[in-house]
XYZ file of C-alpha atoms in Angstrom:
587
model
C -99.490 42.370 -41.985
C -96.765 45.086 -42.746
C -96.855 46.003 -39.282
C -96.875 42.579 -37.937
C -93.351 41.440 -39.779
C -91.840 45.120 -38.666
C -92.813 44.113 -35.557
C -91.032 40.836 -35.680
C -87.949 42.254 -37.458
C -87.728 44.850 -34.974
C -87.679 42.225 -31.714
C -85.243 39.988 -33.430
C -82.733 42.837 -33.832
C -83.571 43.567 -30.804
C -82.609 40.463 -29.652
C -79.576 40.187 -31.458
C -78.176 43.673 -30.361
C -78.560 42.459 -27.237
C -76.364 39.145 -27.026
C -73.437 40.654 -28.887
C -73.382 43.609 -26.519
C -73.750 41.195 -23.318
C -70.405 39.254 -24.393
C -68.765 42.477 -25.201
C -68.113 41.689 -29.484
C -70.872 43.701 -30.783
C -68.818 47.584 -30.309
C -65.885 45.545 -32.984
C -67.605 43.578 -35.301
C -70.410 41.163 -35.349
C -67.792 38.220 -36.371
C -65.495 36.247 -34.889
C -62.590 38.371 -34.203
C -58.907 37.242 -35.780
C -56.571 36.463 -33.357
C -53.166 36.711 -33.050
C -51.024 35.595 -30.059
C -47.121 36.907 -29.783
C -44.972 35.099 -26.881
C -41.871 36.190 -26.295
C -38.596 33.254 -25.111
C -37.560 33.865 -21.549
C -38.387 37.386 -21.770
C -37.856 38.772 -17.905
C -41.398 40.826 -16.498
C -39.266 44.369 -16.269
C -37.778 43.850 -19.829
C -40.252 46.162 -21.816
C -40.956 50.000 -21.188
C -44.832 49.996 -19.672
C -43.574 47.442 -17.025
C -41.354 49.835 -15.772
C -37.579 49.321 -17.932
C -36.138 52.614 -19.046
C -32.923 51.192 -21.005
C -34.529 49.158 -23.350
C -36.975 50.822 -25.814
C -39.963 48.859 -26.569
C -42.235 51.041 -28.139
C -44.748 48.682 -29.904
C -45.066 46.719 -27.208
C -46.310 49.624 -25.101
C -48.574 51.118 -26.925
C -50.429 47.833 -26.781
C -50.356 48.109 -23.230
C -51.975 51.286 -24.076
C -53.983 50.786 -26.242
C -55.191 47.944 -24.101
C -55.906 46.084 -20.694
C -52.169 45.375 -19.121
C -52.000 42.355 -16.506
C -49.716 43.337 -13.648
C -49.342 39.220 -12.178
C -49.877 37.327 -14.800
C -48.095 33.806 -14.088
C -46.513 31.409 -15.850
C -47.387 27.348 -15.386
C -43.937 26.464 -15.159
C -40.987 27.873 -14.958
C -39.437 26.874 -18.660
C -40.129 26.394 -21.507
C -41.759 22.870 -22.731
C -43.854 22.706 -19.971
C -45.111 26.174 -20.062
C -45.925 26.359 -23.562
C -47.878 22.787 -23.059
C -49.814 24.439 -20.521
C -50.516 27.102 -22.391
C -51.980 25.468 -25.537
C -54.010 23.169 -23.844
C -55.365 25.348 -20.524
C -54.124 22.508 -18.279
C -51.308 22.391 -15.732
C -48.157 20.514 -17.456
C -48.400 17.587 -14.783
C -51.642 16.617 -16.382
C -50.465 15.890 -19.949
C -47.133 14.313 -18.706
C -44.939 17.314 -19.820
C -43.704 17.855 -16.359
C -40.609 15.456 -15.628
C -39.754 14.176 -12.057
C -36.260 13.899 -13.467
C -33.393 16.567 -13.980
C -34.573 17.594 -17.594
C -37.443 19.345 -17.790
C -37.311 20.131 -21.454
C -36.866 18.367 -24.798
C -33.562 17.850 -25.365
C -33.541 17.224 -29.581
C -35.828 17.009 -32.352
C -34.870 13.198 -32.400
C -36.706 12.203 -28.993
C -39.760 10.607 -28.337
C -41.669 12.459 -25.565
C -43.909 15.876 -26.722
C -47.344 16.835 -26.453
C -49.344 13.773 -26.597
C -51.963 13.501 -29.372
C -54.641 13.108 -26.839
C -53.932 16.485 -25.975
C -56.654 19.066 -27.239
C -55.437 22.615 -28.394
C -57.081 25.589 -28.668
C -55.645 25.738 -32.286
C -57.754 22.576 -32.700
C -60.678 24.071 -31.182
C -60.680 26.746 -33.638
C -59.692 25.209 -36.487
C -63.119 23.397 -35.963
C -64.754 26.677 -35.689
C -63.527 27.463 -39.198
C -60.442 29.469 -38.235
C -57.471 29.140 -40.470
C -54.791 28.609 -37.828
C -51.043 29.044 -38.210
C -48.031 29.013 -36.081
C -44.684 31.171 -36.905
C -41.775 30.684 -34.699
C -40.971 28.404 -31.834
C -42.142 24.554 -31.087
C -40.302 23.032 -28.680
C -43.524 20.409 -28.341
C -41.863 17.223 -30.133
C -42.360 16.216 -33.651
C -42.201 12.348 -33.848
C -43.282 8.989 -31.824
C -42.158 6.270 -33.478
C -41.076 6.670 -37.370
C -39.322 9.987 -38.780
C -41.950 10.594 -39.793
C -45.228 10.057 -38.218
C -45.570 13.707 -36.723
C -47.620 12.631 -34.182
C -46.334 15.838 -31.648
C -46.461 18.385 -34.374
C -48.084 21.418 -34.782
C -50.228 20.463 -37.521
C -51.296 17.133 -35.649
C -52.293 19.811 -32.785
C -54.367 22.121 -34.653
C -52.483 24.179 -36.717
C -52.945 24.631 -40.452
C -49.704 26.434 -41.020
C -46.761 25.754 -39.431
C -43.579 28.168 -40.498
C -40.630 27.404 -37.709
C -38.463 25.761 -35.479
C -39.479 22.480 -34.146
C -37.071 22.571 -31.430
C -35.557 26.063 -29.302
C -32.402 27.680 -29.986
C -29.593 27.186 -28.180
C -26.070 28.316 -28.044
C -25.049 25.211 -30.273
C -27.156 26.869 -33.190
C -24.161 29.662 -33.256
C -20.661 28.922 -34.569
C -17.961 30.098 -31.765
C -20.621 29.961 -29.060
C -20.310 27.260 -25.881
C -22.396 24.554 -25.899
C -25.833 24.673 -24.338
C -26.474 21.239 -24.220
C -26.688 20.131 -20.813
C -23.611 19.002 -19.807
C -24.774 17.204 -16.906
C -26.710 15.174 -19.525
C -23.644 14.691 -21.646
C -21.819 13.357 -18.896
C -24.673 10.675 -17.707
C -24.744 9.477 -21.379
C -20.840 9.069 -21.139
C -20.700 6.836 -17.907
C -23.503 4.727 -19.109
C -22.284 4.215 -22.647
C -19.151 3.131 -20.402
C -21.015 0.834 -17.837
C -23.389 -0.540 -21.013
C -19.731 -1.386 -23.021
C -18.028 -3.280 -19.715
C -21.128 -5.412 -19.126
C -20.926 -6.023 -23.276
C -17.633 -7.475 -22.862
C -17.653 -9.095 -19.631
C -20.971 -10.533 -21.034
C -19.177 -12.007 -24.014
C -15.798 -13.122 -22.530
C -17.933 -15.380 -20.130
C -20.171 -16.687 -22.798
C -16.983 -17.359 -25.223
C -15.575 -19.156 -22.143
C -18.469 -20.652 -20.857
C -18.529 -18.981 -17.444
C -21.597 -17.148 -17.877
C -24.840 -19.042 -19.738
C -26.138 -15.871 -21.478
C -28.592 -15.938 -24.619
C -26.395 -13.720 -27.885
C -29.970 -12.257 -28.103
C -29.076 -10.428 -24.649
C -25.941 -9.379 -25.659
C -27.062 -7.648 -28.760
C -29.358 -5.751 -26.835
C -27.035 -4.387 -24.323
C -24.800 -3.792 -27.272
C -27.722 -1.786 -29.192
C -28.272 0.391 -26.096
C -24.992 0.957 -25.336
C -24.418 1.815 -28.945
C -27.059 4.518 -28.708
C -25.867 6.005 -25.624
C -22.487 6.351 -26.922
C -23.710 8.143 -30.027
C -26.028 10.429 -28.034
C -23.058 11.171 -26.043
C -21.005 11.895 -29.438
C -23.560 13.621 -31.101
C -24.389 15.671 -28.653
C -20.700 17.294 -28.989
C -20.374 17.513 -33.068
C -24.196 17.326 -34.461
C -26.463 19.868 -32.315
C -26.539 22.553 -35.179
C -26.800 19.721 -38.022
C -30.118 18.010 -35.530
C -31.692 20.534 -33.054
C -31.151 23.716 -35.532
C -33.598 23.179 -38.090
C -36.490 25.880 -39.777
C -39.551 23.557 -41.184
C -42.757 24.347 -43.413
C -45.384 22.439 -42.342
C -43.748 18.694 -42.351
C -40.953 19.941 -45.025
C -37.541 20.822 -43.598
C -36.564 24.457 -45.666
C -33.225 24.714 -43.518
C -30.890 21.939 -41.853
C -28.614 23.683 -40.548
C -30.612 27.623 -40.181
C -28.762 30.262 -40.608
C -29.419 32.540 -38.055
C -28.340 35.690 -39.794
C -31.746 36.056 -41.768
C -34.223 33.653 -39.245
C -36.034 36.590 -38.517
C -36.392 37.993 -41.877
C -38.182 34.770 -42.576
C -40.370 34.283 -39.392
C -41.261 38.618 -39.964
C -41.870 37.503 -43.735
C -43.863 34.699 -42.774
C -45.936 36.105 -40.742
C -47.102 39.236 -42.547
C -47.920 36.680 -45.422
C -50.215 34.832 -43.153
C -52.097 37.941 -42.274
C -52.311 38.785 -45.630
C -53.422 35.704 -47.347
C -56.241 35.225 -44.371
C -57.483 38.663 -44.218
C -60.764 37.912 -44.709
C -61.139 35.469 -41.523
C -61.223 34.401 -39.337
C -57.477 33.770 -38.184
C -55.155 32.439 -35.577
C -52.236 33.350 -36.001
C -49.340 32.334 -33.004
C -46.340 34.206 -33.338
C -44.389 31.936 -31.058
C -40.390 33.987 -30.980
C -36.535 32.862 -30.939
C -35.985 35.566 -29.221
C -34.932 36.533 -26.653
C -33.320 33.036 -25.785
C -29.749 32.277 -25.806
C -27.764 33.169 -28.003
C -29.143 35.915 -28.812
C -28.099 36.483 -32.395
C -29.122 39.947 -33.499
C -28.789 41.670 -37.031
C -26.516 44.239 -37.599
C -29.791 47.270 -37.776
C -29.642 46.697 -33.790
C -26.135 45.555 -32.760
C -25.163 47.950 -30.181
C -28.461 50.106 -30.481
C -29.568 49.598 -26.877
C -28.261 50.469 -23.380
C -28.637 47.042 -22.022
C -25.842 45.367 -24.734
C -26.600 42.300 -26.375
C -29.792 41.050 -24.471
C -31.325 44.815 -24.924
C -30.826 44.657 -28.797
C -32.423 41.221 -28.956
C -35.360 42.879 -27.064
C -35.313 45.952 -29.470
C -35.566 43.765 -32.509
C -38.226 41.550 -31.158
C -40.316 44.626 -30.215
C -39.676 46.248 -33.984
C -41.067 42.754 -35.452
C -43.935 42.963 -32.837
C -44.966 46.694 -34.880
C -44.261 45.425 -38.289
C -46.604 42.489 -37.795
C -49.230 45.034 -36.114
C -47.861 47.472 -39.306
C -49.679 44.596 -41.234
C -52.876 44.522 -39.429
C -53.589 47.890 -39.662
C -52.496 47.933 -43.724
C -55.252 45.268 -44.204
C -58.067 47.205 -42.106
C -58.206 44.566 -39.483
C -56.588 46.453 -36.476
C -60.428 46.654 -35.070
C -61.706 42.850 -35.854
C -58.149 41.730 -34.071
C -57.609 40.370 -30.378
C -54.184 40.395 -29.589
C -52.254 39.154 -26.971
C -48.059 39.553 -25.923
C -47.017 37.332 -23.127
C -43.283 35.520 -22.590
C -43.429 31.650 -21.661
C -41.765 32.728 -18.490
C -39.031 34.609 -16.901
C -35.591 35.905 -17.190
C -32.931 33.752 -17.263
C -30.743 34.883 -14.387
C -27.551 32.662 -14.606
C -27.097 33.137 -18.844
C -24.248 34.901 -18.886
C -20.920 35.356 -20.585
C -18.301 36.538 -18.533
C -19.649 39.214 -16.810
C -21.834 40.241 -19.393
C -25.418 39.416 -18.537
C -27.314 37.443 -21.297
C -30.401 37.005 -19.552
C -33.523 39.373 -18.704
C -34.567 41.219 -15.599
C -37.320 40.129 -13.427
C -37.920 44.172 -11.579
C -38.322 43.391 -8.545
C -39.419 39.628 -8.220
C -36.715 36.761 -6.451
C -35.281 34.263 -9.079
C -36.088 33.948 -12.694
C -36.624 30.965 -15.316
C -35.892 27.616 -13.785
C -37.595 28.682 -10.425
C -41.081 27.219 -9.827
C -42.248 29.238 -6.432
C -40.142 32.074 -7.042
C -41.862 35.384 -8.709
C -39.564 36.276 -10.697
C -39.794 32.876 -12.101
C -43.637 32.392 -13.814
C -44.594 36.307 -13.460
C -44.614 37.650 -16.586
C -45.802 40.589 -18.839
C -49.440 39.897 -20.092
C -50.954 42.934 -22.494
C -54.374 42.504 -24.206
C -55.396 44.777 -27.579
C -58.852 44.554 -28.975
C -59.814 48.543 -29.876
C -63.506 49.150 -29.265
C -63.818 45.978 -26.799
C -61.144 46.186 -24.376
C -60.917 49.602 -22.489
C -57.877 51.326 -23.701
C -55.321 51.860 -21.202
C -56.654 49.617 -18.189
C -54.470 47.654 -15.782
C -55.351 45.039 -13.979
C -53.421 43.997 -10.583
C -55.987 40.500 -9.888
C -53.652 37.107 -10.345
C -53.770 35.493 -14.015
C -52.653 32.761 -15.715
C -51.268 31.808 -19.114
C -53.630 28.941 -18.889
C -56.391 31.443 -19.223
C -55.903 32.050 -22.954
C -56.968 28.588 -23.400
C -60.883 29.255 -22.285
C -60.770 32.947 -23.134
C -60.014 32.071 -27.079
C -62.444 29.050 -27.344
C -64.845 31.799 -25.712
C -64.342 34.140 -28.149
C -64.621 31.752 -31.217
C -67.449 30.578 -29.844
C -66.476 26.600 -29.061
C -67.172 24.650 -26.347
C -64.568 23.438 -23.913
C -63.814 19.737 -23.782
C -65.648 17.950 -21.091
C -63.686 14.924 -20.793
C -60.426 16.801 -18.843
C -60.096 19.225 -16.193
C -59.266 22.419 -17.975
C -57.354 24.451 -15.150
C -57.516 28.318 -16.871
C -60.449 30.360 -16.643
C -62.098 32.824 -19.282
C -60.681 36.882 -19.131
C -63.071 37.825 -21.337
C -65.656 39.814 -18.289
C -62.052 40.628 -16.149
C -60.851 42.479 -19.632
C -63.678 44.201 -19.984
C -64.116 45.445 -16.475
C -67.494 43.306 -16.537
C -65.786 41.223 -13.412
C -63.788 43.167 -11.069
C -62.208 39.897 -9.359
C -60.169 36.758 -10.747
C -61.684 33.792 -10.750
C -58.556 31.770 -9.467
C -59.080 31.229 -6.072
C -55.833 28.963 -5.508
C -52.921 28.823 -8.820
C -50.476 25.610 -7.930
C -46.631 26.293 -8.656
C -44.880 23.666 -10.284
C -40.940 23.000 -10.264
C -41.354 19.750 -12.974
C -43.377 17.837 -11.656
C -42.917 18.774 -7.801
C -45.073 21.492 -6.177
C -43.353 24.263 -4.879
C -45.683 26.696 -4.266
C -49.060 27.673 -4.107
C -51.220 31.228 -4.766
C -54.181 31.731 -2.383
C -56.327 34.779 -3.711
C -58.299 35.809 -0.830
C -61.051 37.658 -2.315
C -62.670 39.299 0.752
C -59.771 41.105 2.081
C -57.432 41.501 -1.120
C -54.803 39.662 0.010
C -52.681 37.361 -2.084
C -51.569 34.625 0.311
C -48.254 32.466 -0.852
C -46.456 29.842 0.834
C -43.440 28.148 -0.630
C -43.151 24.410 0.219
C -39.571 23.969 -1.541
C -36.947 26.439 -2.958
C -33.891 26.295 -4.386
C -30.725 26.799 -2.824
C -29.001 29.482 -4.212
C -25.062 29.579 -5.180
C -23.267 31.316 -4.171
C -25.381 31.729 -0.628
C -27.292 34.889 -1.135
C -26.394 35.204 -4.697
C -30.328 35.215 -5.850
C -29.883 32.501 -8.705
C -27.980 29.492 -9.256
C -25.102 30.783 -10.706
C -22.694 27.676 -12.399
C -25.615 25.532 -12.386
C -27.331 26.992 -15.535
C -31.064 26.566 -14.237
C -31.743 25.684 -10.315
C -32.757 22.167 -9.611
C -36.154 20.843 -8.580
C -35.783 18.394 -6.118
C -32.300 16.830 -3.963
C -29.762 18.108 -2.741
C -29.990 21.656 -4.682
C -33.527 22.133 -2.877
C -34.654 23.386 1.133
C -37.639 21.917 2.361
C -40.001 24.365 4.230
C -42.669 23.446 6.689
C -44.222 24.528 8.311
C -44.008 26.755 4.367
C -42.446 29.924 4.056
C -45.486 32.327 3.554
C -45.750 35.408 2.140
C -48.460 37.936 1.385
C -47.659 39.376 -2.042
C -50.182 42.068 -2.008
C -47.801 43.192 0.777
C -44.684 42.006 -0.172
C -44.695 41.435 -3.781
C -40.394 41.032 -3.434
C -40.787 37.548 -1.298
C -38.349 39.507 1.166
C -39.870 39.210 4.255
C -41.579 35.862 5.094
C -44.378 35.435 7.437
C -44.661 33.204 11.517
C -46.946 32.630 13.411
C -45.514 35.443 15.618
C -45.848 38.391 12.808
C -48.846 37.049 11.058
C -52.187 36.621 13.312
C -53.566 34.303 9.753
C -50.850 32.557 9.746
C -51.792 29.052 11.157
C -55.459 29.271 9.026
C -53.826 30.562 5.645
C -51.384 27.410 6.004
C -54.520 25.294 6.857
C -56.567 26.830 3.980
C -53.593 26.120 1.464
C -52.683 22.578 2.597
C -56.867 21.813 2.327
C -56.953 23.151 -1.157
C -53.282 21.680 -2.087
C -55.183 17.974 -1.400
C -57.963 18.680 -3.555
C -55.494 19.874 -6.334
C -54.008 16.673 -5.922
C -56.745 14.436 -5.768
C -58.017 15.768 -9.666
C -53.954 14.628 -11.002
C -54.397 11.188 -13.040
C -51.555 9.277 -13.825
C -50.233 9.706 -17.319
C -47.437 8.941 -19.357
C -43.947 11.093 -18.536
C -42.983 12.748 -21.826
C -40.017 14.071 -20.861
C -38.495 10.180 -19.172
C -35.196 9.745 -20.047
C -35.989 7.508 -22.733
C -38.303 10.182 -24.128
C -36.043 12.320 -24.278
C -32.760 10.526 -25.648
C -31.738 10.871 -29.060
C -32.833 8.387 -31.426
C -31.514 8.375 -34.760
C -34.876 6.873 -36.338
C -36.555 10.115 -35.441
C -33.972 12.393 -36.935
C -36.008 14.841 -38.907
C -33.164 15.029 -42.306
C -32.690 16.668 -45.604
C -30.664 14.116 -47.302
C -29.089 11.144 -46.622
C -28.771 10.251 -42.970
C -26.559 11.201 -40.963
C -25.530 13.663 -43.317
C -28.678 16.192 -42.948
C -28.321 19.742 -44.903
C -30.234 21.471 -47.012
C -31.235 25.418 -48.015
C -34.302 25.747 -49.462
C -34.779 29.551 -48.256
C -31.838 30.391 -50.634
C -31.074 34.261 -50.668
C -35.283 34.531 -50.771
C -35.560 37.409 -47.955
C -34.295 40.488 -47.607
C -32.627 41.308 -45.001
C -33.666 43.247 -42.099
């Protein structure tokens, strides 16, 4: 009998030594791991040391790299912001949730619009917090907060999965910053002029005829045109006086703690934050999204790093962002849970090219890709750093050269926490876990679809059998000056009209060639040519074929201010409060 349960015990551990070593967790722990995700704002692929930059020091940041697997094209879903990070926390290209506009704002524009990540919308912070984790998120939003009331939260991040939300709902921007321009788009400013203009002539000519009889008009009408042009005018006025009152706001979970933040200790707080998550959850399991201000416009920096680097401003911002990245890992390793942790530093996408200030440049460097944030085909646009950490897993200082996507985090955490993936919704990443590991050798992205808002751009053909990584670029922008590389005056390059060239047949290029986009590809140079342009169009109609309709969260309604959704400590309209006090030290 004693032989016959020692046989049984010994089978089952058997058993169970085998599974954890087959998906790679049993050399770590035999739990799920924590998990904690940094991504940088805007942050330019040749920023950071082990991607090649030699005048900005990012030390932390590269001894993940080597202490880790380092992703040499790693891409970006879109080009900016909003609809990058809604690609990223749901695994699904931003055209499918409706966070990809087919108008000339492709981001939120204040905390006070509609449009954001719809509810429908399933996270991988949800996902997890199902599998017990305790899930928090420290840093940027950008995703919406409200629908309908002030306060019915339906786009924020605890409606989308997250436990613990420490942050800012919206981005910075160079409104956030006494004596700095305005960011705003002025483009937008100027539309929400001329129609609170056009809205107030038709008011008046409306009422002069129905005073006079000329015009048989219901007052019901009237009001309404008066209503909308009275909200155009004060989106228009806003816009110029109450950006830092609205849009520059630091919330705890649905509490505002600053209206107006002051900028001068935000990353004391997010640093302080975040250490206390890890701390408080160090027994497990934990997500924990360290979602940065930096390095976006306006770059405030604290005085420990003013002047400290070689690239000015824009390097200190780095500098400090990459000394928060080791304190936070400075934490891990205090509470013993450097080996039980998967971590993960990507930026949403790439350098912003035309930020600058005089002829001081205030945005990052893309090495040597074309373009930079605002670009949906170009490289320099969506390729960005991607460095992996998980000590006894992941083989220490690995790179990896096969094509990845942000999207992938999606089905590589819901792998690791052991979930399921929704299978109600195409989920367009794929699971890095056996790529990591050196388990698969190849990518499993056969084709990656390049987005400018919601207009295609480009697309990525990975053509496992030779090694070749086929592009062809349907539409790119036209640069300004000619030849200049960006869109310089413009602030970001435009998506579709005038500001746009239409290729076709496409420009192709073969990056494993010509990773620079400098020399494109005929039917004269390339023998392929004609059946790589065939064997892209083909798959760019299936792509299309799995797009439903949705809602557009970022229409211009969606994204106009409406004073109804004003998150607001106090009295409306006049919104301050400090509840951070003189809590943090500072850095």
């Amino acid at each position: 009998v004693i032989l016959l349960c020692f046989r049984r015990y010994l089978r089952t551990a058997l058993t169970s030594c085998l599974f954890w070593n087959t998906f790679g967790l049993g050399a770590a722990m035999d739990s799920k791991p924590n998990i904690l995700l940094f991504l940088a704002d805007d942050l330019g692929v040749g920023d950071i040391g082990c991607y090649g930059n030699n005048t900005i020091r990012t030390p932390n940041i590269d001894r993940l790299a080597r202490e880790g697997v380092k992703l040499t094209q790693h891409i970006a879903a879109a080009p900016l912001c909003t609809p990058s990070r809604a690609a990223f926390l749901t695994g699904r290209y931003p055209v499918r949730s409706g966070m990809a506009s087919s108008n000339g704002y492709r981001a939120l524009q204040w905390n006070a619009g509609s449009g954001g990540l719809p509810p429908n919308e399933t996270t991988f912070a949800k996902l997890l917090q199902q599998q017990g984790y305790t899930t928090g998120l420290i840093g940027k939003w950008h995703q919406g907060v409200n629908c309908e009331f002030f306060n019915d939260h339906c786009h924020h991040p605890l409606n989308h999965g997250f436990d613990y939300f420490y942050g800012m709902p919206f981005t910075l921007l160079n409104n956030c910053q006494e004596n700095k321009p305005p960011e705003l788009d002025v483009a937008l400013q100027a539309k929400l002029w001329l129609y609170s203009q056009i809205i107030t002539l038709a008011v008046l000519t409306l009422t002069v005829g129905k005073l006079t009889g000329l015009i048989s008009v219901r007052w019901k009408i009237i009001a309404c045109f008066t209503l909308a042009g009275g909200l155009f005018f004060i989106s228009w006025y806003s816009s110029y006086g109450f950006v830092q009152y609205w849009n520059c706001i630091l919330m705890r979970n649905h509490d505002i703690a600053e209206q107006p933040m002051r900028l001068e200790r935000t990353a004391s707080l997010m640093l302080k934050e975040a250490v206390s998550f890890i701390k408080r959850n160090r027994h497990g399991p934990f997500l924990l999204f360290v979602s940065f201000l930096h390095v976006h416009t306006p770059l405030f920096t604290t005085k420990k790093f003013l002047g400290k680097s070689l690239h000015g401003l824009y390097g200190d911002n780095v500098e400090e962002m990459d000394w928060m990245v080791g304190k936070i890992l400075d934490s891990l390793d205090k509470e013993g849970l450097k080996n039980h942790t998967f971590t993960y530093f990507a930026s949403d996408h790439g350098g912003h090219l035309e930020a600058q200030d005089g002829s001081a440049q205030l945005g990052g460097w893309n090495g040597i890709y074309k373009g930079g944030k605002g670009m949906g085909g170009w490289e320099g646009g969506i390729r960005v750093p991607g460095v992996f950490r998980w000590p006894g897993v992941l083989p220490a200082g690995t790179v990896i050269d096969e094509p990845t996507s942000l999207m992938d985090i999606y089905p590589t955490l819901v792998h690791l926490a052991g979930a399921v993936l929704p299978q109600d919704r195409v989920i367009d990443g794929r699971n890095l876990v056996p790529l990591l590991r050196g388990r698969a050798q190849k990518s499993e992205h056969e084709f990656l679809f390049h987005y400018c808002g919601s207009y295609l751009h480009a697309v990525r053909w990975h053509q496992k059998d030779s090694g070749a990584i086929w592009k062809a670029h349907y539409v790119t922008p036209v640069f300004h000056p000619s030849g200049a590389g960006a869109c310089y005056g413009k602030g970001i390059c435009p998506c579709f009209g005038e500001g746009v060239t239409h290729h076709d047949p496409p420009l192709l290029f073969d990056l494993s060639r010509d990773p620079s986009e400098a020399k494109p590809l005929s039917a004269d140079t390339e023998p392929l040519f004609d059946t790589v342009v065939r064997k892209i169009g083909r798959a760019t109609e299936e792509h299309r074929r799995t797009l439903t309709p949705v809602p557009e969260q970022l229409s211009l309604y969606n994204i106009m201010w409406k004073p109804w959704l004003q998150p607001c400590c106090g009295t409306f309209p006049f919104c301050w409060c400090d509840k951070e006090g003189d809590s943090t030290e500072s850095l």
